[in-house]
XYZ file of N, CA, C and O in Angstrom:
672
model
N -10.629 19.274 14.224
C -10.029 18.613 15.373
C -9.871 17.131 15.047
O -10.811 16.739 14.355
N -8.919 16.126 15.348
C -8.450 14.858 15.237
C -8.742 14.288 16.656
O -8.613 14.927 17.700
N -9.162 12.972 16.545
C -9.579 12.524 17.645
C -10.718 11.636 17.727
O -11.471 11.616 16.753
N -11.013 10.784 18.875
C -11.715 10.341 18.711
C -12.938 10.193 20.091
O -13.027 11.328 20.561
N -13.845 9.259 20.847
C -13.913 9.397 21.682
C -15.018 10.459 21.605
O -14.951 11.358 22.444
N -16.272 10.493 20.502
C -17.332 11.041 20.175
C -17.222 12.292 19.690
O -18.185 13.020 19.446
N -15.813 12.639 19.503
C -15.528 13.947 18.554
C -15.838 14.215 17.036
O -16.739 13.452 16.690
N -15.513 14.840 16.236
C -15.601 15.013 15.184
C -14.205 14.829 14.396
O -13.214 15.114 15.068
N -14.002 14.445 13.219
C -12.607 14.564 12.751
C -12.663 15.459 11.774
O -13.753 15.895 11.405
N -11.424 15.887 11.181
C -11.408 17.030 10.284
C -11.615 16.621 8.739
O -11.533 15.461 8.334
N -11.826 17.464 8.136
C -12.155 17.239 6.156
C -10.752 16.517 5.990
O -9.741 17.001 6.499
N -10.730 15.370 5.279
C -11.492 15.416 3.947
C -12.811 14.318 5.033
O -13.937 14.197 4.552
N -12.616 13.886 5.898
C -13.261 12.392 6.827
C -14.906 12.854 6.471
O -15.341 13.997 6.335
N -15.547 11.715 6.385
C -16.638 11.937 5.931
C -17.676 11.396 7.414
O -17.459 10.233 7.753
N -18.293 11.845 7.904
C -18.698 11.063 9.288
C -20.027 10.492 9.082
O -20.750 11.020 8.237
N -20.466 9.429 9.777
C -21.643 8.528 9.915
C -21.873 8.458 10.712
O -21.008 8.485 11.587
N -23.180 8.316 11.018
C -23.831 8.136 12.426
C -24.005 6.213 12.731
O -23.554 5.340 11.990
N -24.935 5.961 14.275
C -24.881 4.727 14.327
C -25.961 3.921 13.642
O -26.252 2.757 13.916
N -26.409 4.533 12.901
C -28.053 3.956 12.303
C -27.372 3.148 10.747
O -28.072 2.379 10.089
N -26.136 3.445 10.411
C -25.481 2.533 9.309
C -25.168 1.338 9.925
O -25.067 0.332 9.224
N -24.894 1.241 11.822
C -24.447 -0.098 11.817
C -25.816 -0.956 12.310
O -25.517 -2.109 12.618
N -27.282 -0.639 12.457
C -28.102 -0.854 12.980
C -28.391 -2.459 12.261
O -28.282 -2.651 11.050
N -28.744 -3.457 13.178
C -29.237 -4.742 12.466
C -29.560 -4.863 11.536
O -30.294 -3.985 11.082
N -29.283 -5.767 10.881
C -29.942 -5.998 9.265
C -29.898 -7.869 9.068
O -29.333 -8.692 9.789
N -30.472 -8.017 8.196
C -30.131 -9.628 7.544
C -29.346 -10.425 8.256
O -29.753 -11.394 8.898
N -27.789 -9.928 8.146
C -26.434 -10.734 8.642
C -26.047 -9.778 9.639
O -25.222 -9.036 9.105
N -26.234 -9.450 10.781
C -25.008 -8.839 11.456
C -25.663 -7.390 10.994
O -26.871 -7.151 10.997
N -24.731 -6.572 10.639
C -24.571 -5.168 10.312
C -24.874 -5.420 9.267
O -25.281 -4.392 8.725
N -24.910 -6.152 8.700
C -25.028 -6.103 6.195
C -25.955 -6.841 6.387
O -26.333 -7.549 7.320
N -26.458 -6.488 4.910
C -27.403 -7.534 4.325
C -27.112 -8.804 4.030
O -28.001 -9.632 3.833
N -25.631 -9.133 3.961
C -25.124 -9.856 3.098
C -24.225 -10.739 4.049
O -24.111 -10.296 5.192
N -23.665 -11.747 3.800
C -22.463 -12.559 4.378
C -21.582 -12.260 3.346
O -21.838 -12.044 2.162
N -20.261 -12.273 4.067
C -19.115 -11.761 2.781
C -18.833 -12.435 1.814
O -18.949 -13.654 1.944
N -18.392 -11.918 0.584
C -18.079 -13.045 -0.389
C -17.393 -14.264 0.080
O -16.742 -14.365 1.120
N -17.608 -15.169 -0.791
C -16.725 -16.451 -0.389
C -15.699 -16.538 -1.081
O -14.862 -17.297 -0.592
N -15.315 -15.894 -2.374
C -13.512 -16.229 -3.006
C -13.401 -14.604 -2.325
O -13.822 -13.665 -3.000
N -12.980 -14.431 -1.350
C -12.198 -13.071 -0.848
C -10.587 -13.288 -1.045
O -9.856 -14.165 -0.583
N -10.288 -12.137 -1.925
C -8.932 -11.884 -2.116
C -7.804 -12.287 -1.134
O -8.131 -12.035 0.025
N -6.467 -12.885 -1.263
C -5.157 -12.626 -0.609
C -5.175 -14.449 0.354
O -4.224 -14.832 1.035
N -6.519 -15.297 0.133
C -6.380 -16.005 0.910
C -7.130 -15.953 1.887
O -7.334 -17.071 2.360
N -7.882 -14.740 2.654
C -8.043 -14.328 3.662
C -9.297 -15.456 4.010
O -9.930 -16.006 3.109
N -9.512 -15.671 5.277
C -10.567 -16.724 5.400
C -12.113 -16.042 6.005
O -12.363 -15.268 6.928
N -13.085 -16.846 4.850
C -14.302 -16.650 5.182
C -14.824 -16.584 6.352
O -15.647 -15.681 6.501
N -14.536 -17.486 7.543
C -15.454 -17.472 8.617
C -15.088 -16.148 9.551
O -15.975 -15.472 10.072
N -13.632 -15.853 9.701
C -12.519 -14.785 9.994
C -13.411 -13.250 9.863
O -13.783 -12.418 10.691
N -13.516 -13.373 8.449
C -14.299 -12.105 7.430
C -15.363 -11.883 8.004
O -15.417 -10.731 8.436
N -16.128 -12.413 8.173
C -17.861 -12.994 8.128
C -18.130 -12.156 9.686
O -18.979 -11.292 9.906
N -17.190 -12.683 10.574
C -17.495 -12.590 12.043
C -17.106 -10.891 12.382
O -17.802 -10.104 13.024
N -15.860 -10.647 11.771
C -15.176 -9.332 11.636
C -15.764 -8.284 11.215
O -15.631 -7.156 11.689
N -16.653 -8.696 10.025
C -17.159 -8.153 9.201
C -18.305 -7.386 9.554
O -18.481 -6.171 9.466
N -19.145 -8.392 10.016
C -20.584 -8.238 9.972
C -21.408 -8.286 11.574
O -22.555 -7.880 11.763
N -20.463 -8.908 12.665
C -20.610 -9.480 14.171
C -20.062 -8.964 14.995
O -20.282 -9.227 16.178
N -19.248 -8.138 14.624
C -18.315 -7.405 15.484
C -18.204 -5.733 15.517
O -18.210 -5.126 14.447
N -18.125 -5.175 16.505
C -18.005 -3.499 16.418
C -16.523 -2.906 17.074
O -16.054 -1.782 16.895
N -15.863 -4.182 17.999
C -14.507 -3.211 18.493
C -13.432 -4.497 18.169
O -12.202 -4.465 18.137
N -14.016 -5.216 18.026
C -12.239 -6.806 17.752
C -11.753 -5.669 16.211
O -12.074 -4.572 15.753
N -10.558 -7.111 15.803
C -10.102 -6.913 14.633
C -9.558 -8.332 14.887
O -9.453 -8.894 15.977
N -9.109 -8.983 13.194
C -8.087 -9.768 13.074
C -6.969 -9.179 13.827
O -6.674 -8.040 14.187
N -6.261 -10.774 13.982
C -5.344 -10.444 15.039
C -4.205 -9.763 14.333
O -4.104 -9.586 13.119
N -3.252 -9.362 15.402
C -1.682 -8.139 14.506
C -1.011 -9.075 13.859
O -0.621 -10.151 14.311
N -0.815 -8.430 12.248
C -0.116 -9.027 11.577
C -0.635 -10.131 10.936
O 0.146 -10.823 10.283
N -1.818 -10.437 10.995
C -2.544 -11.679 10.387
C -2.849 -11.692 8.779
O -3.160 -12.602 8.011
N -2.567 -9.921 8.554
C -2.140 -9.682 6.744
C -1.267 -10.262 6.630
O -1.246 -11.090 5.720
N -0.066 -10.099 7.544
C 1.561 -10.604 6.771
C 1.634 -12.084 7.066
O 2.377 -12.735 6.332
N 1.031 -12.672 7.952
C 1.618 -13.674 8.143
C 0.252 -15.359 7.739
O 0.403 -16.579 7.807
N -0.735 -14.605 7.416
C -2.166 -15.779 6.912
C -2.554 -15.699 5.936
O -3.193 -16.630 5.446
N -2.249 -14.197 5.066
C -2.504 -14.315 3.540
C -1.463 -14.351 3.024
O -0.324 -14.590 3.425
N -2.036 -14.013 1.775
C -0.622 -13.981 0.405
C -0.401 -12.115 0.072
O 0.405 -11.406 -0.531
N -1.226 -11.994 0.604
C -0.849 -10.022 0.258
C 0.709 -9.437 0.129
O 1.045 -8.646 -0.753
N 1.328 -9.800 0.841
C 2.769 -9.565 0.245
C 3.481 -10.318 -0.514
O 4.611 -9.966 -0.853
N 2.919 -11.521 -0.919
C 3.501 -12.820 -2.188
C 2.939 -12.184 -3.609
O 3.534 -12.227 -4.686
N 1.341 -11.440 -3.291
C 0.664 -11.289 -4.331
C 1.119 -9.706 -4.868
O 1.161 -9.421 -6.065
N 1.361 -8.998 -4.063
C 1.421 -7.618 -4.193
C 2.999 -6.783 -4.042
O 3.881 -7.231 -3.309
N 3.115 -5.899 -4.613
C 4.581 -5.493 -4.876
C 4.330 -3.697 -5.381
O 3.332 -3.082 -5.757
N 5.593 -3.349 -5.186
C 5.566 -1.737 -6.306
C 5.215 -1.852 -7.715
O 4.995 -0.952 -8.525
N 5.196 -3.561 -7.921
C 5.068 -3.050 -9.423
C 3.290 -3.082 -9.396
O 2.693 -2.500 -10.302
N 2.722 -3.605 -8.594
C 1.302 -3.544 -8.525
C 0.715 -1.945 -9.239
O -0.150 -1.824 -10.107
N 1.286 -1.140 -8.740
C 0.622 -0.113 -8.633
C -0.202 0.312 -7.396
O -0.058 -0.042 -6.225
N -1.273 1.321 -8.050
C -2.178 1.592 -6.827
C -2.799 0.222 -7.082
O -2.993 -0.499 -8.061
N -3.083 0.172 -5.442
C -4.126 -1.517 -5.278
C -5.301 -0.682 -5.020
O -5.303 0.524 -4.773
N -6.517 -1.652 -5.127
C -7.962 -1.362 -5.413
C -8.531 -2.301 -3.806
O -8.106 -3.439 -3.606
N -9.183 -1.843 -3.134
C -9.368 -3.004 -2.236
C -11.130 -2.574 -1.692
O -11.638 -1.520 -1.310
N -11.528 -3.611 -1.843
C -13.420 -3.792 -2.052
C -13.782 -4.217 -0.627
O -13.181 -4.933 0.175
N -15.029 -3.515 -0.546
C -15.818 -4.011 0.572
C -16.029 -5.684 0.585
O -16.364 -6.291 -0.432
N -15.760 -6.409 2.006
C -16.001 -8.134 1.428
C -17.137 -8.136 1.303
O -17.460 -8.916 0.407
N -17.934 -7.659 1.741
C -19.860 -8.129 1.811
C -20.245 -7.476 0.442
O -20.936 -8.180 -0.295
N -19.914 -6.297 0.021
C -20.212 -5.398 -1.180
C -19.581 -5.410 -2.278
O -20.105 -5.311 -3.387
N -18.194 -5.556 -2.002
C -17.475 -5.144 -3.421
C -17.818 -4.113 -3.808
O -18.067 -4.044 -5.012
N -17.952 -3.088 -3.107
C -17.366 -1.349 -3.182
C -16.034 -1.113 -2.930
O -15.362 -1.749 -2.119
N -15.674 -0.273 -3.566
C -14.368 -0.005 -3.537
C -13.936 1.068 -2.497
O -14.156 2.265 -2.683
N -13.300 0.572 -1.378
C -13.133 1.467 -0.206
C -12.050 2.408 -0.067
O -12.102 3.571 0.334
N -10.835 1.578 -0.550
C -9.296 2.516 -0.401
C -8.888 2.146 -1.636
O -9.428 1.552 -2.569
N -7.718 2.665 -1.429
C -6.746 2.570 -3.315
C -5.623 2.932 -2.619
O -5.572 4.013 -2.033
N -4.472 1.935 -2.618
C -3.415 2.419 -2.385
C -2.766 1.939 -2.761
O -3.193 0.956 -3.366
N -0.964 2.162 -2.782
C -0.561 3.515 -2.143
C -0.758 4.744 -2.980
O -0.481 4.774 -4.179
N -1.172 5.597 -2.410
C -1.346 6.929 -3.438
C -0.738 7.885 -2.694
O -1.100 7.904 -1.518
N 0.251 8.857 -3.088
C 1.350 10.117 -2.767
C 2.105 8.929 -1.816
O 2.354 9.487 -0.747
N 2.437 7.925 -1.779
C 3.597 7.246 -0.932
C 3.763 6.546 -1.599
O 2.817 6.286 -2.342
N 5.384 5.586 -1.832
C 5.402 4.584 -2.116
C 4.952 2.955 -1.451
O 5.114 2.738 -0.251
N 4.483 2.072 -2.222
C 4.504 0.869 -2.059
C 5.268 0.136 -0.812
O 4.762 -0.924 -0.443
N 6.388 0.575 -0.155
C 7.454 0.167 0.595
C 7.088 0.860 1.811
O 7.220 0.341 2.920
N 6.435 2.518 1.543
C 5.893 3.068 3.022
C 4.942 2.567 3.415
O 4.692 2.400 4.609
N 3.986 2.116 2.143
C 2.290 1.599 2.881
C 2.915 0.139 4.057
O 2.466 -0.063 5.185
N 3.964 -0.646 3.406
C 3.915 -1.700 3.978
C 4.510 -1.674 5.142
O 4.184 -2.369 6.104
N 5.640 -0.667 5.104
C 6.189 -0.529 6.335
C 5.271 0.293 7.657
O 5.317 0.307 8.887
N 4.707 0.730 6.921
C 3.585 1.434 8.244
C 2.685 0.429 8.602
O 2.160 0.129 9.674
N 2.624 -0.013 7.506
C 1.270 -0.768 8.309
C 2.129 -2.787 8.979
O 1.585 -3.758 9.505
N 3.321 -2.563 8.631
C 3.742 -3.520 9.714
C 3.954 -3.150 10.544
O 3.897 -3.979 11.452
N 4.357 -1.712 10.973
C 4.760 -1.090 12.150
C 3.716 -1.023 13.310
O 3.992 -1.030 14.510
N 2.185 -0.943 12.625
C 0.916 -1.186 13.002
C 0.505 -2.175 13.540
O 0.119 -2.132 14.708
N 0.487 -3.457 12.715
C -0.221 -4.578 12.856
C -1.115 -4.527 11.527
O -1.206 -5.682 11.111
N -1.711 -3.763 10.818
C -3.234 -3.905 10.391
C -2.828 -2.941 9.026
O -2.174 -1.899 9.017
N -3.313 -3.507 8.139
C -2.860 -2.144 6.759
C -3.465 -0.588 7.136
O -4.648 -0.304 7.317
N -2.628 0.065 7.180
C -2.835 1.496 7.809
C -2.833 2.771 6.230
O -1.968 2.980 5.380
N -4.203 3.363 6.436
C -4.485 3.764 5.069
C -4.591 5.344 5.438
O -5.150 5.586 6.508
N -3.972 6.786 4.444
C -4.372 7.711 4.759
C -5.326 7.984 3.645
O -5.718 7.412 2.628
N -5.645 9.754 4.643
C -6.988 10.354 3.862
C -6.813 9.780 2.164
O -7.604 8.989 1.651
N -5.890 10.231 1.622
C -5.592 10.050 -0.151
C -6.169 8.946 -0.463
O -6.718 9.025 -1.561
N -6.308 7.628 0.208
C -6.536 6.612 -0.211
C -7.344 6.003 0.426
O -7.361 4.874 0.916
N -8.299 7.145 0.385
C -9.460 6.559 1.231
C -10.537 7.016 0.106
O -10.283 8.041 -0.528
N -11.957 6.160 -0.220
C -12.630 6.115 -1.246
C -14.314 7.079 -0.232
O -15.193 6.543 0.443
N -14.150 8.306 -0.516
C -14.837 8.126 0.583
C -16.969 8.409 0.118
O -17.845 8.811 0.885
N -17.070 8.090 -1.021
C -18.573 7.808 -1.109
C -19.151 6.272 -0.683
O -20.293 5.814 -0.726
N -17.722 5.609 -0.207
C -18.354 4.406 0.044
C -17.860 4.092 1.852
O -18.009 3.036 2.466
N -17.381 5.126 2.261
C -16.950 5.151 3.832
C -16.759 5.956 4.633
O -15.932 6.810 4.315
N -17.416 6.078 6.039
C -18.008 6.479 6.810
C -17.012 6.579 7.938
O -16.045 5.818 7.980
N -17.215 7.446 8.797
C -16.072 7.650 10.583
C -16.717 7.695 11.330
O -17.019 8.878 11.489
N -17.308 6.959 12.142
C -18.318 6.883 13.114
C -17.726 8.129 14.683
O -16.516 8.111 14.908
N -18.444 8.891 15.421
C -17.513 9.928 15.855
C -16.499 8.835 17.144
O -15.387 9.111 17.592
N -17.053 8.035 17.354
C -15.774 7.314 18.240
C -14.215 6.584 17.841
O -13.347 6.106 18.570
N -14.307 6.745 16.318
C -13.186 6.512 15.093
C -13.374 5.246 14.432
O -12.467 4.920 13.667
N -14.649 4.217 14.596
C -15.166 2.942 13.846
C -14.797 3.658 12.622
O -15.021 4.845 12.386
N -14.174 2.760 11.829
C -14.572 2.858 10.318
C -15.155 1.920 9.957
O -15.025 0.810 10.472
N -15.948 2.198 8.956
C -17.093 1.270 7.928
C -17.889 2.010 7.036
O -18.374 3.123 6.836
N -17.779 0.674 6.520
C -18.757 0.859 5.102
C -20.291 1.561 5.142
O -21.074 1.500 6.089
N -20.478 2.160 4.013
C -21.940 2.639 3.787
C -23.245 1.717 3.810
O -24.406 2.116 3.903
N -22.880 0.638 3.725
C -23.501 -0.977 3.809
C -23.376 -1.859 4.932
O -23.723 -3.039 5.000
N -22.622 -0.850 6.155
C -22.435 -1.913 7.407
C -21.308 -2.794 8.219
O -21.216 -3.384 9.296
N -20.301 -2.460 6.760
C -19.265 -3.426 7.234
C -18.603 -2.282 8.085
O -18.551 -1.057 7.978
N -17.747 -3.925 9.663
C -17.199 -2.904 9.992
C -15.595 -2.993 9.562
O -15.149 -4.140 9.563
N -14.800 -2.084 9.245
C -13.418 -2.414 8.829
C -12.393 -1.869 9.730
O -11.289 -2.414 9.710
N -12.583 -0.928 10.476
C -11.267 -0.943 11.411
C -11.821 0.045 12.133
O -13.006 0.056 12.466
N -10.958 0.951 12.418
C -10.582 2.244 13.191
C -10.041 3.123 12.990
O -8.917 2.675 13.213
N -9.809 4.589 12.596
C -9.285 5.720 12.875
C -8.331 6.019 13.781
O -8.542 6.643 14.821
N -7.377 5.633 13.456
C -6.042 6.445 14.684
C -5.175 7.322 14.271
O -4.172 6.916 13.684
N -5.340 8.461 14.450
C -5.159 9.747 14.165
C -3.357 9.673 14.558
O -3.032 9.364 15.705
N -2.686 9.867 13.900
C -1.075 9.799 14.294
C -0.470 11.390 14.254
O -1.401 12.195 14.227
N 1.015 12.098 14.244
C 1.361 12.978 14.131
C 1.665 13.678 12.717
O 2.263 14.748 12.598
N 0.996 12.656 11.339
C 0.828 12.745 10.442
C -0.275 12.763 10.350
O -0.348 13.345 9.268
N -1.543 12.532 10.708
C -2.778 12.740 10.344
C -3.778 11.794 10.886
O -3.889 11.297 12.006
N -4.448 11.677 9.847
C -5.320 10.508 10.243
C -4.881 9.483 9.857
O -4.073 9.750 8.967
N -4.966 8.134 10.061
C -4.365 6.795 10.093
C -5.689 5.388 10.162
O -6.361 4.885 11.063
N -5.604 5.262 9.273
C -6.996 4.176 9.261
C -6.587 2.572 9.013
O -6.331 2.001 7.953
N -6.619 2.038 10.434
C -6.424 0.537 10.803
C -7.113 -0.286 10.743
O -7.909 -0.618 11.622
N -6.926 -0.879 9.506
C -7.907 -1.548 8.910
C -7.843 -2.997 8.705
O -7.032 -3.350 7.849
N -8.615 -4.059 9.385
C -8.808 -5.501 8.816
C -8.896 -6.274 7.389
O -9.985 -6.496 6.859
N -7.781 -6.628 6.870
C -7.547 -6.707 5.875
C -8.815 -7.762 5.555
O -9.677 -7.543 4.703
N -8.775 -8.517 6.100
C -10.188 -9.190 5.940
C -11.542 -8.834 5.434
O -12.395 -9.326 4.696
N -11.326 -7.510 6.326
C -12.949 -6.952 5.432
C -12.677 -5.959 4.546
O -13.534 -5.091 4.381
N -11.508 -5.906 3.855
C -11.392 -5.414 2.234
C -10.648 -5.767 1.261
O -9.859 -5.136 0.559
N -11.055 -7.113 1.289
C -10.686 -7.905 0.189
C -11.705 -8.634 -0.721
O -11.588 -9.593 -1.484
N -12.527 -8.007 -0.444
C -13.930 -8.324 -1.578
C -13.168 -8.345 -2.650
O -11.956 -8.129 -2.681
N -14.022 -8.661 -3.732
C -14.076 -8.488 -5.359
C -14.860 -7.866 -5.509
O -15.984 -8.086 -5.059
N -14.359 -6.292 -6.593
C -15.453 -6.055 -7.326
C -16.571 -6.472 -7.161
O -16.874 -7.648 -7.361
N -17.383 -5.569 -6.763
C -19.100 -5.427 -7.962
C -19.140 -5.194 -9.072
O -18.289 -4.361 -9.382
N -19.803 -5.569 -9.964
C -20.489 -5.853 -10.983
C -22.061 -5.044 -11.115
O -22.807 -4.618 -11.997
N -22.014 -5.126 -9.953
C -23.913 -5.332 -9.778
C -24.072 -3.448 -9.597
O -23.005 -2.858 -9.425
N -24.997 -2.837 -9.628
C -25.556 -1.688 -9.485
C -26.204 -1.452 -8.132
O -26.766 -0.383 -7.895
């Protein structure tokens, strides 16, 4: 079943309970988000989104119009890699089975980069049953909105623009 509103969603969605977003250190993470976060995106923005918050998001369109994500990124990119900000886990990969031109157009059509199941990383992310998405580490990154194509994951570009880990 698709949906949200303490339901369950269907495979491939991996579900989490609320004890991943339970207090820690910073907010929800251990961590405050990196400080060189990809595309431009701004630290304090990240930080609050990230780690302080359970239902906001950056505001609509604040990918296209406050970073460089469409200056920096193109079809010739390839699949993009995009990291937890607090972790630098690798959460989504896209575009994968769409082109480059659909990811962007959906997710302007959105407001918020809009990611499906394919390109979703999912040992490092969680569906809380009310449709929170986040990280295995706390972050929160968007929401689940289930469309007439599937599932649809609206996501704050802010909180996945980490860099790489390194670290174990």
């Amino acid at each position: 079943m698709l949906g949200g509103g303490g339901s369950k969603f269907s495979p491939p969605v991996v579900m989490g309970d609320e004890s991943i977003m339970s207090p820690k250190e910073h907010g929800t993470s251990n961590t405050p988000v990196q400080q060189n976060l990809r595309w431009g995106c701004d630290f304090e923005t990240a930080d609050r989104i990230c780690n302080f918050n359970r239902h906001y998001a950056e505001f609509s369109g604040y990918w296209e119009a406050r970073t460089s994500f469409l200056k920096d990124e193109s079809a010739a990119s390839g699949e993009i890699e995009f990291f937890d900000s607090n972790s630098g886990k690798p959460l989504f990969i896209a575009p994968k089975n769409r082109s480059f031109e659909d990811f962007v157009k959906e997710s302007k059509n959105h407001g918020w980069p809009s990611f499906r199941d394919d390109e979703v990383v999912w040992d490092n992310v969680r569906i809380l049953p009310n449709g929170e998405a986040i990280s295995v580490d706390g972050t929160h990154l968007g929401h689940n909105l289930p469309d007439r194509k599937g599932n649809r994951y609206c996501i704050n570009l802010v909180s996945v623009a980490g860099q790489l880990s390194t670290s174990k």
